[in-house]
Amino acid sequence: MAIELPKLDYEYNALEPFIDENTMRIHHDKHHQAYIDKYSAAVNGTKFDHRDVDDVLSDLSVVPESIRTAVKNHGGGHSNHRLFWKIMGPKSGGVPNGSLGKAINAKWGSFDKFKEEFSNAALNRFGSGWAWLCVDKGELLVHSTANQDSPISEGKKPLLCLDVWEHAYYLKHQNRRGEYVAAWWNIVNWKEVEKRHKEAI
Ligand code: MN3
């Protein structure tokens, strides 16, 4: 089954000046497409072919060893980026309201404390990877993963993610990951994150 690259819900330049158009074009059209192509090649003709990638990632132990690494890396890449595009948007940022805002305050004491922990997870991830806000056993959790490893493979439900591979920021921010992380908070689509939180708990 051919997997289609999901279209963005906004224009490539809609996240300017926080993420530039050129980065979005290359990141979405080239990087994400490449994960899809390699994942598709791995599962083509197997029983995993018609299952959603998140379902496949939820139990890597049943994936044959011969394709497990490809599924983990490229299936993870597909799943992670699919979420990443959704949890960003123009005219976004600010702080979450409603039940998610309450849950964050209950866990961290304040939104700023949560923001600090999430930013640190993004900054302290050595090399390539992702920072995450997940629901884990009914509780909010901030953590990071290496490479394209998905929290779904650890039984967690991802709500919010930040790509800290250099391809996500190098054209605009070069080596200044901190500048990219700080800018990114302006484009978080909290409505989408809140929707996922309601589904996850
Ligand atoms: Mn990426």
PDB file of C-alpha atoms and ligand atoms in Angstrom:
ATOM      1  CA  MET A   1       0.000   0.000   0.000  1.00  0.00           C
ATOM      2  CA  ALA A   2       1.433   3.356  -0.991  1.00  0.00           C
ATOM      3  CA  ILE A   3       1.675   5.733   1.936  1.00  0.00           C
ATOM      4  CA  GLU A   4       1.024   9.334   1.048  1.00  0.00           C
ATOM      5  CA  LEU A   5       2.958  12.205   2.511  1.00  0.00           C
ATOM      6  CA  PRO A   6       0.352  14.078   4.600  1.00  0.00           C
ATOM      7  CA  LYS A   7      -0.121  17.643   3.392  1.00  0.00           C
ATOM      8  CA  LEU A   8       0.529  20.499   5.785  1.00  0.00           C
ATOM      9  CA  ASP A   9      -2.563  22.239   7.204  1.00  0.00           C
ATOM     10  CA  TYR A  10      -0.853  25.577   6.479  1.00  0.00           C
ATOM     11  CA  GLU A  11       1.445  27.166   3.898  1.00  0.00           C
ATOM     12  CA  TYR A  12       5.179  26.460   3.916  1.00  0.00           C
ATOM     13  CA  ASN A  13       5.842  30.055   4.916  1.00  0.00           C
ATOM     14  CA  ALA A  14       3.104  30.165   7.575  1.00  0.00           C
ATOM     15  CA  LEU A  15       5.491  29.513  10.468  1.00  0.00           C
ATOM     16  CA  GLU A  16       7.780  32.428   9.566  1.00  0.00           C
ATOM     17  CA  PRO A  17       9.736  33.989  11.179  1.00  0.00           C
ATOM     18  CA  PHE A  18      10.080  31.135  13.675  1.00  0.00           C
ATOM     19  CA  ILE A  19      10.643  28.379  11.102  1.00  0.00           C
ATOM     20  CA  ASP A  20      11.576  29.575   7.627  1.00  0.00           C
ATOM     21  CA  GLU A  21       9.908  28.493   4.406  1.00  0.00           C
ATOM     22  CA  ASN A  22      12.985  26.834   2.933  1.00  0.00           C
ATOM     23  CA  THR A  23      13.463  24.655   6.009  1.00  0.00           C
ATOM     24  CA  MET A  24       9.786  23.660   5.919  1.00  0.00           C
ATOM     25  CA  ARG A  25       9.957  22.725   2.223  1.00  0.00           C
ATOM     26  CA  ILE A  26      13.060  20.574   2.584  1.00  0.00           C
ATOM     27  CA  HIS A  27      12.019  19.097   5.924  1.00  0.00           C
ATOM     28  CA  HIS A  28       8.499  18.156   4.802  1.00  0.00           C
ATOM     29  CA  ASP A  29       8.951  17.373   1.108  1.00  0.00           C
ATOM     30  CA  LYS A  30      12.382  15.710   1.271  1.00  0.00           C
ATOM     31  CA  HIS A  31      13.095  14.412   4.772  1.00  0.00           C
ATOM     32  CA  HIS A  32       9.603  13.236   5.673  1.00  0.00           C
ATOM     33  CA  GLN A  33       9.100  11.781   2.190  1.00  0.00           C
ATOM     34  CA  ALA A  34      12.358   9.839   2.525  1.00  0.00           C
ATOM     35  CA  TYR A  35      11.189   8.265   5.813  1.00  0.00           C
ATOM     36  CA  ILE A  36       7.933   7.257   4.130  1.00  0.00           C
ATOM     37  CA  ASP A  37       9.721   5.782   1.119  1.00  0.00           C
ATOM     38  CA  LYS A  38      12.102   3.711   3.230  1.00  0.00           C
ATOM     39  CA  TYR A  39       9.363   2.604   5.636  1.00  0.00           C
ATOM     40  CA  SER A  40       7.134   1.613   2.704  1.00  0.00           C
ATOM     41  CA  ALA A  41       9.951  -0.391   1.147  1.00  0.00           C
ATOM     42  CA  ALA A  42      10.477  -2.243   4.440  1.00  0.00           C
ATOM     43  CA  VAL A  43       6.837  -3.228   5.044  1.00  0.00           C
ATOM     44  CA  ASN A  44       5.823  -3.718   1.406  1.00  0.00           C
ATOM     45  CA  GLY A  45       4.297  -7.174   0.954  1.00  0.00           C
ATOM     46  CA  THR A  46       4.253  -7.939   4.691  1.00  0.00           C
ATOM     47  CA  LYS A  47       1.230  -8.159   6.988  1.00  0.00           C
ATOM     48  CA  PHE A  48       2.226  -4.754   8.396  1.00  0.00           C
ATOM     49  CA  ASP A  49       1.650  -3.092   5.037  1.00  0.00           C
ATOM     50  CA  HIS A  50      -1.991  -2.130   5.678  1.00  0.00           C
ATOM     51  CA  ARG A  51      -1.683  -1.172   9.336  1.00  0.00           C
ATOM     52  CA  ASP A  52      -1.187   2.385  10.494  1.00  0.00           C
ATOM     53  CA  VAL A  53       2.432   3.114  11.339  1.00  0.00           C
ATOM     54  CA  ASP A  54       1.567   4.008  14.967  1.00  0.00           C
ATOM     55  CA  ASP A  55      -0.050   0.605  15.378  1.00  0.00           C
ATOM     56  CA  VAL A  56       3.057  -1.099  13.981  1.00  0.00           C
ATOM     57  CA  LEU A  57       5.377   0.950  16.216  1.00  0.00           C
ATOM     58  CA  SER A  58       3.345   0.037  19.311  1.00  0.00           C
ATOM     59  CA  ASP A  59       4.830  -3.470  19.318  1.00  0.00           C
ATOM     60  CA  LEU A  60       8.165  -3.788  17.556  1.00  0.00           C
ATOM     61  CA  SER A  61       8.710  -7.233  19.087  1.00  0.00           C
ATOM     62  CA  VAL A  62       6.302  -8.805  16.585  1.00  0.00           C
ATOM     63  CA  VAL A  63       8.050  -7.152  13.620  1.00  0.00           C
ATOM     64  CA  PRO A  64      10.506  -9.572  11.977  1.00  0.00           C
ATOM     65  CA  GLU A  65      14.126  -8.863  12.840  1.00  0.00           C
ATOM     66  CA  SER A  66      15.000  -8.452   9.176  1.00  0.00           C
ATOM     67  CA  ILE A  67      12.912  -5.259   8.926  1.00  0.00           C
ATOM     68  CA  ARG A  68      12.714  -4.183  12.587  1.00  0.00           C
ATOM     69  CA  THR A  69      15.458  -1.544  12.422  1.00  0.00           C
ATOM     70  CA  ALA A  70      14.019  -0.047   9.245  1.00  0.00           C
ATOM     71  CA  VAL A  71      10.541   0.061  10.787  1.00  0.00           C
ATOM     72  CA  LYS A  72      11.869   1.648  13.981  1.00  0.00           C
ATOM     73  CA  ASN A  73      13.938   4.296  12.166  1.00  0.00           C
ATOM     74  CA  HIS A  74      11.836   5.128   9.115  1.00  0.00           C
ATOM     75  CA  GLY A  75       8.422   4.240  10.528  1.00  0.00           C
ATOM     76  CA  GLY A  76       9.390   6.314  13.566  1.00  0.00           C
ATOM     77  CA  GLY A  77      10.478   9.121  11.252  1.00  0.00           C
ATOM     78  CA  HIS A  78       7.111   9.033   9.477  1.00  0.00           C
ATOM     79  CA  SER A  79       5.070   8.941  12.688  1.00  0.00           C
ATOM     80  CA  ASN A  80       7.103  11.602  14.501  1.00  0.00           C
ATOM     81  CA  HIS A  81       6.976  14.092  11.623  1.00  0.00           C
ATOM     82  CA  ARG A  82       3.267  13.472  11.013  1.00  0.00           C
ATOM     83  CA  LEU A  83       2.623  14.583  14.599  1.00  0.00           C
ATOM     84  CA  PHE A  84       5.152  17.426  14.447  1.00  0.00           C
ATOM     85  CA  TRP A  85       3.369  19.182  11.516  1.00  0.00           C
ATOM     86  CA  LYS A  86       0.026  18.882  13.325  1.00  0.00           C
ATOM     87  CA  ILE A  87       1.094  20.350  16.646  1.00  0.00           C
ATOM     88  CA  MET A  88       2.414  23.501  14.974  1.00  0.00           C
ATOM     89  CA  GLY A  89       0.518  26.251  13.239  1.00  0.00           C
ATOM     90  CA  PRO A  90       0.359  29.940  12.450  1.00  0.00           C
ATOM     91  CA  LYS A  91      -1.200  32.347  14.969  1.00  0.00           C
ATOM     92  CA  SER A  92      -0.418  29.873  17.729  1.00  0.00           C
ATOM     93  CA  GLY A  93       1.735  29.754  20.840  1.00  0.00           C
ATOM     94  CA  GLY A  94       0.675  31.203  24.149  1.00  0.00           C
ATOM     95  CA  VAL A  95      -0.383  28.858  26.910  1.00  0.00           C
ATOM     96  CA  PRO A  96      -2.816  25.935  26.868  1.00  0.00           C
ATOM     97  CA  ASN A  97      -6.194  26.465  28.488  1.00  0.00           C
ATOM     98  CA  GLY A  98      -8.758  24.001  29.727  1.00  0.00           C
ATOM     99  CA  SER A  99      -7.992  20.537  30.996  1.00  0.00           C
ATOM    100  CA  LEU A 100      -4.467  20.366  29.564  1.00  0.00           C
ATOM    101  CA  GLY A 101      -3.486  23.678  31.139  1.00  0.00           C
ATOM    102  CA  LYS A 102      -4.832  22.424  34.461  1.00  0.00           C
ATOM    103  CA  ALA A 103      -2.993  19.103  34.144  1.00  0.00           C
ATOM    104  CA  ILE A 104       0.290  20.909  33.360  1.00  0.00           C
ATOM    105  CA  ASN A 105      -0.132  23.198  36.363  1.00  0.00           C
ATOM    106  CA  ALA A 106      -0.985  20.239  38.584  1.00  0.00           C
ATOM    107  CA  LYS A 107       2.161  18.383  37.479  1.00  0.00           C
ATOM    108  CA  TRP A 108       4.728  21.203  37.228  1.00  0.00           C
ATOM    109  CA  GLY A 109       3.226  23.979  39.325  1.00  0.00           C
ATOM    110  CA  SER A 110       3.242  26.430  36.429  1.00  0.00           C
ATOM    111  CA  PHE A 111       3.414  26.543  32.652  1.00  0.00           C
ATOM    112  CA  ASP A 112       6.849  28.183  32.862  1.00  0.00           C
ATOM    113  CA  LYS A 113       8.230  25.251  34.873  1.00  0.00           C
ATOM    114  CA  PHE A 114       6.870  22.797  32.312  1.00  0.00           C
ATOM    115  CA  LYS A 115       8.336  24.904  29.495  1.00  0.00           C
ATOM    116  CA  GLU A 116      11.710  24.896  31.201  1.00  0.00           C
ATOM    117  CA  GLU A 117      11.740  21.110  31.617  1.00  0.00           C
ATOM    118  CA  PHE A 118      10.633  20.509  28.025  1.00  0.00           C
ATOM    119  CA  SER A 119      13.203  22.991  26.680  1.00  0.00           C
ATOM    120  CA  ASN A 120      15.924  21.285  28.720  1.00  0.00           C
ATOM    121  CA  ALA A 121      14.891  17.907  27.297  1.00  0.00           C
ATOM    122  CA  ALA A 122      15.309  19.398  23.804  1.00  0.00           C
ATOM    123  CA  LEU A 123      18.615  21.125  24.584  1.00  0.00           C
ATOM    124  CA  ASN A 124      20.184  18.203  26.440  1.00  0.00           C
ATOM    125  CA  ARG A 125      19.364  15.545  23.837  1.00  0.00           C
ATOM    126  CA  PHE A 126      22.865  14.790  22.527  1.00  0.00           C
ATOM    127  CA  GLY A 127      22.986  14.500  18.745  1.00  0.00           C
ATOM    128  CA  SER A 128      19.752  13.862  16.876  1.00  0.00           C
ATOM    129  CA  GLY A 129      16.391  13.195  18.450  1.00  0.00           C
ATOM    130  CA  TRP A 130      13.154  14.583  19.818  1.00  0.00           C
ATOM    131  CA  ALA A 131      11.710  16.166  22.951  1.00  0.00           C
ATOM    132  CA  TRP A 132       8.271  14.956  24.021  1.00  0.00           C
ATOM    133  CA  LEU A 133       5.263  15.626  26.176  1.00  0.00           C
ATOM    134  CA  CYS A 134       3.478  12.302  26.549  1.00  0.00           C
ATOM    135  CA  VAL A 135       0.846  10.619  28.632  1.00  0.00           C
ATOM    136  CA  ASP A 136       2.488   7.677  30.366  1.00  0.00           C
ATOM    137  CA  LYS A 137       0.304   5.479  32.595  1.00  0.00           C
ATOM    138  CA  GLY A 138      -2.246   8.276  32.856  1.00  0.00           C
ATOM    139  CA  GLU A 139       0.364  10.895  33.857  1.00  0.00           C
ATOM    140  CA  LEU A 140       1.982  13.704  31.891  1.00  0.00           C
ATOM    141  CA  LEU A 141       5.670  13.114  31.230  1.00  0.00           C
ATOM    142  CA  VAL A 142       8.425  15.157  29.576  1.00  0.00           C
ATOM    143  CA  HIS A 143      11.300  13.184  28.084  1.00  0.00           C
ATOM    144  CA  SER A 144      13.422  12.855  24.969  1.00  0.00           C
ATOM    145  CA  THR A 145      14.266  10.094  22.538  1.00  0.00           C
ATOM    146  CA  ALA A 146      17.280   9.505  20.307  1.00  0.00           C
ATOM    147  CA  ASN A 147      17.195   9.352  16.522  1.00  0.00           C
ATOM    148  CA  GLN A 148      13.637   8.605  15.339  1.00  0.00           C
ATOM    149  CA  ASP A 149      12.683   6.395  18.280  1.00  0.00           C
ATOM    150  CA  SER A 150       8.964   6.753  18.989  1.00  0.00           C
ATOM    151  CA  PRO A 151       7.494   6.961  22.512  1.00  0.00           C
ATOM    152  CA  ILE A 152       4.689   4.783  21.125  1.00  0.00           C
ATOM    153  CA  SER A 153       7.151   1.864  21.156  1.00  0.00           C
ATOM    154  CA  GLU A 154       7.545   2.452  24.926  1.00  0.00           C
ATOM    155  CA  GLY A 155       3.787   2.399  25.529  1.00  0.00           C
ATOM    156  CA  LYS A 156       3.522   6.180  25.828  1.00  0.00           C
ATOM    157  CA  LYS A 157       0.981   8.410  24.112  1.00  0.00           C
ATOM    158  CA  PRO A 158       2.655  11.433  22.514  1.00  0.00           C
ATOM    159  CA  LEU A 159       0.888  14.812  22.724  1.00  0.00           C
ATOM    160  CA  LEU A 160       3.607  17.276  21.719  1.00  0.00           C
ATOM    161  CA  CYS A 161       6.982  16.842  20.057  1.00  0.00           C
ATOM    162  CA  LEU A 162       9.949  18.935  19.006  1.00  0.00           C
ATOM    163  CA  ASP A 163      12.387  17.790  16.342  1.00  0.00           C
ATOM    164  CA  VAL A 164      15.949  18.651  17.369  1.00  0.00           C
ATOM    165  CA  TRP A 165      17.718  17.038  14.418  1.00  0.00           C
ATOM    166  CA  GLU A 166      19.934  19.703  12.817  1.00  0.00           C
ATOM    167  CA  HIS A 167      17.897  19.424   9.590  1.00  0.00           C
ATOM    168  CA  ALA A 168      14.994  20.998  11.546  1.00  0.00           C
ATOM    169  CA  TYR A 169      16.832  24.269  12.232  1.00  0.00           C
ATOM    170  CA  TYR A 170      20.280  24.500  10.669  1.00  0.00           C
ATOM    171  CA  LEU A 171      19.423  26.680   7.639  1.00  0.00           C
ATOM    172  CA  LYS A 172      18.099  29.470   9.835  1.00  0.00           C
ATOM    173  CA  HIS A 173      19.652  28.954  13.253  1.00  0.00           C
ATOM    174  CA  GLN A 174      22.860  27.053  12.313  1.00  0.00           C
ATOM    175  CA  ASN A 175      24.332  25.618  15.529  1.00  0.00           C
ATOM    176  CA  ARG A 176      22.062  27.655  17.832  1.00  0.00           C
ATOM    177  CA  ARG A 177      19.623  24.993  18.967  1.00  0.00           C
ATOM    178  CA  GLY A 178      18.574  27.110  21.958  1.00  0.00           C
ATOM    179  CA  GLU A 179      17.445  29.932  19.674  1.00  0.00           C
ATOM    180  CA  TYR A 180      15.337  27.466  17.646  1.00  0.00           C
ATOM    181  CA  VAL A 181      13.765  25.932  20.758  1.00  0.00           C
ATOM    182  CA  ALA A 182      12.906  29.374  22.163  1.00  0.00           C
ATOM    183  CA  ALA A 183      11.349  30.456  18.833  1.00  0.00           C
ATOM    184  CA  TRP A 184       9.353  27.233  18.472  1.00  0.00           C
ATOM    185  CA  TRP A 185       7.101  27.964  21.467  1.00  0.00           C
ATOM    186  CA  ASN A 186       5.483  30.722  19.370  1.00  0.00           C
ATOM    187  CA  ILE A 187       4.032  28.192  16.922  1.00  0.00           C
ATOM    188  CA  VAL A 188       2.743  25.428  19.196  1.00  0.00           C
ATOM    189  CA  ASN A 189      -0.854  24.594  18.294  1.00  0.00           C
ATOM    190  CA  TRP A 190      -2.212  24.030  21.800  1.00  0.00           C
ATOM    191  CA  LYS A 191      -5.719  23.255  20.533  1.00  0.00           C
ATOM    192  CA  GLU A 192      -4.370  20.170  18.792  1.00  0.00           C
ATOM    193  CA  VAL A 193      -2.279  19.168  21.811  1.00  0.00           C
ATOM    194  CA  GLU A 194      -5.297  19.559  24.078  1.00  0.00           C
ATOM    195  CA  LYS A 195      -7.401  17.388  21.747  1.00  0.00           C
ATOM    196  CA  ARG A 196      -4.773  14.647  21.940  1.00  0.00           C
ATOM    197  CA  HIS A 197      -4.594  14.964  25.714  1.00  0.00           C
ATOM    198  CA  LYS A 198      -8.350  14.394  25.997  1.00  0.00           C
ATOM    199  CA  GLU A 199      -8.069  11.295  23.818  1.00  0.00           C
ATOM    200  CA  ALA A 200      -5.088   9.949  25.762  1.00  0.00           C
ATOM    201  CA  ILE A 201      -6.491  10.095  29.285  1.00  0.00           C
TER     202      ILE A 201
HETATM  203 MN   MN3 B   1      12.979  15.997  11.079  1.00  0.00          MN
END
